[in-house]
Short mmCIF file of C-alpha atoms in Angstrom, two decimals:
data_model
loop_
_atom_site.label_atom_id
_atom_site.label_comp_id
_atom_site.label_asym_id
_atom_site.label_seq_id
_atom_site.Cartn_x
_atom_site.Cartn_y
_atom_site.Cartn_z
CA MET A 1 100.73 60.17 109.45
CA SER A 2 100.17 61.97 106.16
CA ASP A 3 98.12 61.05 103.12
CA LEU A 4 99.56 61.16 99.62
CA VAL A 5 97.77 63.45 97.14
CA SER A 6 98.22 62.86 93.43
CA ALA A 7 97.29 65.32 90.69
CA ARG A 8 97.74 65.66 86.95
CA ILE A 9 99.27 68.92 85.76
CA ALA A 10 100.91 70.08 82.55
CA PRO A 11 104.68 69.55 82.73
CA GLU A 12 105.48 73.19 81.90
CA ILE A 13 103.18 74.50 84.63
CA ARG A 14 104.78 72.12 87.10
CA ARG A 15 108.28 73.20 86.04
CA GLN A 16 107.47 76.90 86.34
CA GLY A 17 105.62 76.39 89.61
CA ASN A 18 108.47 74.40 91.15
CA LYS A 19 110.92 77.11 90.08
CA VAL A 20 108.85 79.81 91.84
CA LEU A 21 108.36 77.61 94.90
CA ALA A 22 112.13 77.11 95.15
CA GLN A 23 112.64 80.88 94.92
CA LEU A 24 110.15 81.26 97.78
CA GLY A 25 111.92 78.59 99.82
CA SER A 26 108.83 76.41 99.65
CA THR A 27 107.89 72.97 98.34
CA PRO A 28 105.03 71.44 96.33
CA SER A 29 103.83 69.76 99.54
CA GLU A 30 103.61 73.13 101.31
CA LEU A 31 101.71 74.53 98.33
CA ILE A 32 99.16 71.70 98.39
CA ARG A 33 98.78 71.96 102.18
CA SER A 34 98.24 75.74 101.87
CA ALA A 35 95.69 75.21 99.10
CA TYR A 36 93.72 72.76 101.22
CA GLU A 37 93.84 75.15 104.21
CA TYR A 38 92.61 77.99 101.98
CA VAL A 39 89.69 75.92 100.67
CA ILE A 40 88.74 74.88 104.20
CA ALA A 41 88.86 78.47 105.50
CA LYS A 42 87.26 80.25 102.53
CA ARG A 43 85.00 77.50 101.17
CA GLN A 44 86.12 78.42 97.64
CA LEU A 45 89.01 77.94 95.27
CA PRO A 46 91.68 80.63 95.01
CA GLN A 47 90.83 82.84 92.03
CA VAL A 48 93.15 84.49 89.53
CA GLU A 49 91.74 87.58 87.85
CA PRO A 50 91.39 87.18 84.06
CA GLY A 51 94.58 88.32 82.37
CA GLU A 52 96.52 88.23 85.67
CA GLU A 53 97.90 84.70 85.34
CA ASN A 54 101.48 85.75 84.59
CA ARG A 55 101.53 89.36 85.77
CA SER A 56 104.21 89.17 88.48
CA ASP A 57 106.50 91.30 86.33
CA ALA A 58 103.79 93.70 85.14
CA MET A 59 104.05 97.42 85.74
CA PRO A 60 101.56 98.90 88.20
CA ASP A 61 98.71 100.92 86.72
CA ALA A 62 98.74 104.74 86.60
CA ALA A 63 96.52 105.09 89.68
CA SER A 64 98.88 102.90 91.75
CA LEU A 65 101.88 104.90 90.60
CA ASP A 66 100.13 108.17 91.42
CA ALA A 67 99.29 106.86 94.89
CA LEU A 68 102.92 105.82 95.42
CA VAL A 69 104.23 109.23 94.32
CA ALA A 70 101.73 110.98 96.63
CA SER A 71 102.77 108.76 99.54
CA ILE A 72 106.44 109.50 98.97
CA ALA A 73 105.72 113.24 98.75
CA GLN A 74 103.85 113.12 102.08
CA SER A 75 106.69 111.32 103.82
CA THR A 76 109.48 113.53 102.46
CA VAL A 77 111.05 116.32 104.51
CA GLY A 78 112.29 119.25 102.47
CA VAL A 79 115.95 120.04 103.10
CA PRO A 80 117.61 123.09 101.55
CA SER A 81 121.09 122.35 100.21
CA SER A 82 122.62 124.79 102.70
CA ALA A 83 121.15 122.80 105.57
CA TRP A 84 123.77 120.09 105.32
CA ASP A 85 126.44 122.64 106.12
CA ALA A 86 124.46 123.87 109.11
CA ILE A 87 123.90 120.46 110.67
CA ASP A 88 125.88 120.34 113.88
CA GLY A 89 128.23 117.37 113.80
CA GLY A 90 126.58 115.97 110.68
CA ASP A 91 123.64 114.54 112.68
CA TYR A 92 121.04 114.50 109.92
CA LYS A 93 118.66 112.36 112.00
CA ALA A 94 118.40 115.13 114.60
CA TYR A 95 117.78 117.65 111.82
CA ILE A 96 114.99 115.54 110.35
CA ALA A 97 113.45 115.00 113.80
CA ALA A 98 113.43 118.78 114.39
CA ALA A 99 111.80 119.38 111.00
CA ARG A 100 109.09 116.83 111.75
CA GLU A 101 108.51 118.34 115.19
CA ALA A 102 108.05 121.75 113.58
CA ASP A 103 105.54 120.26 111.14
CA TYR A 104 103.61 118.61 113.97
CA GLU A 105 103.57 121.83 115.99
CA ALA A 106 102.22 123.69 112.97
CA LEU A 107 99.26 121.29 112.91
CA ALA A 108 98.28 122.08 116.52
#
């Protein structure tokens, strides 16, 4: 058996929240259940940082972008344009594996 929870909320917040919940494939009941489980586990209310209330479409800050660029650079294998012609049978995965192996051997 389940209990019914009733709450007052501004109509626009409810409308926007229900829209996001639908996009997530969730329901208001699942949201309330999750909120109760969070409060039980953490012994506090979920907090939204000041100014972060509607930031889901905000651009990441410069430090986050720099970290992303650095991560991509570290995971990129350099391939000279002539290499594609030299790949036997067009097996680029084997070429990339060989390049990574060479990099790993250089670390030893």
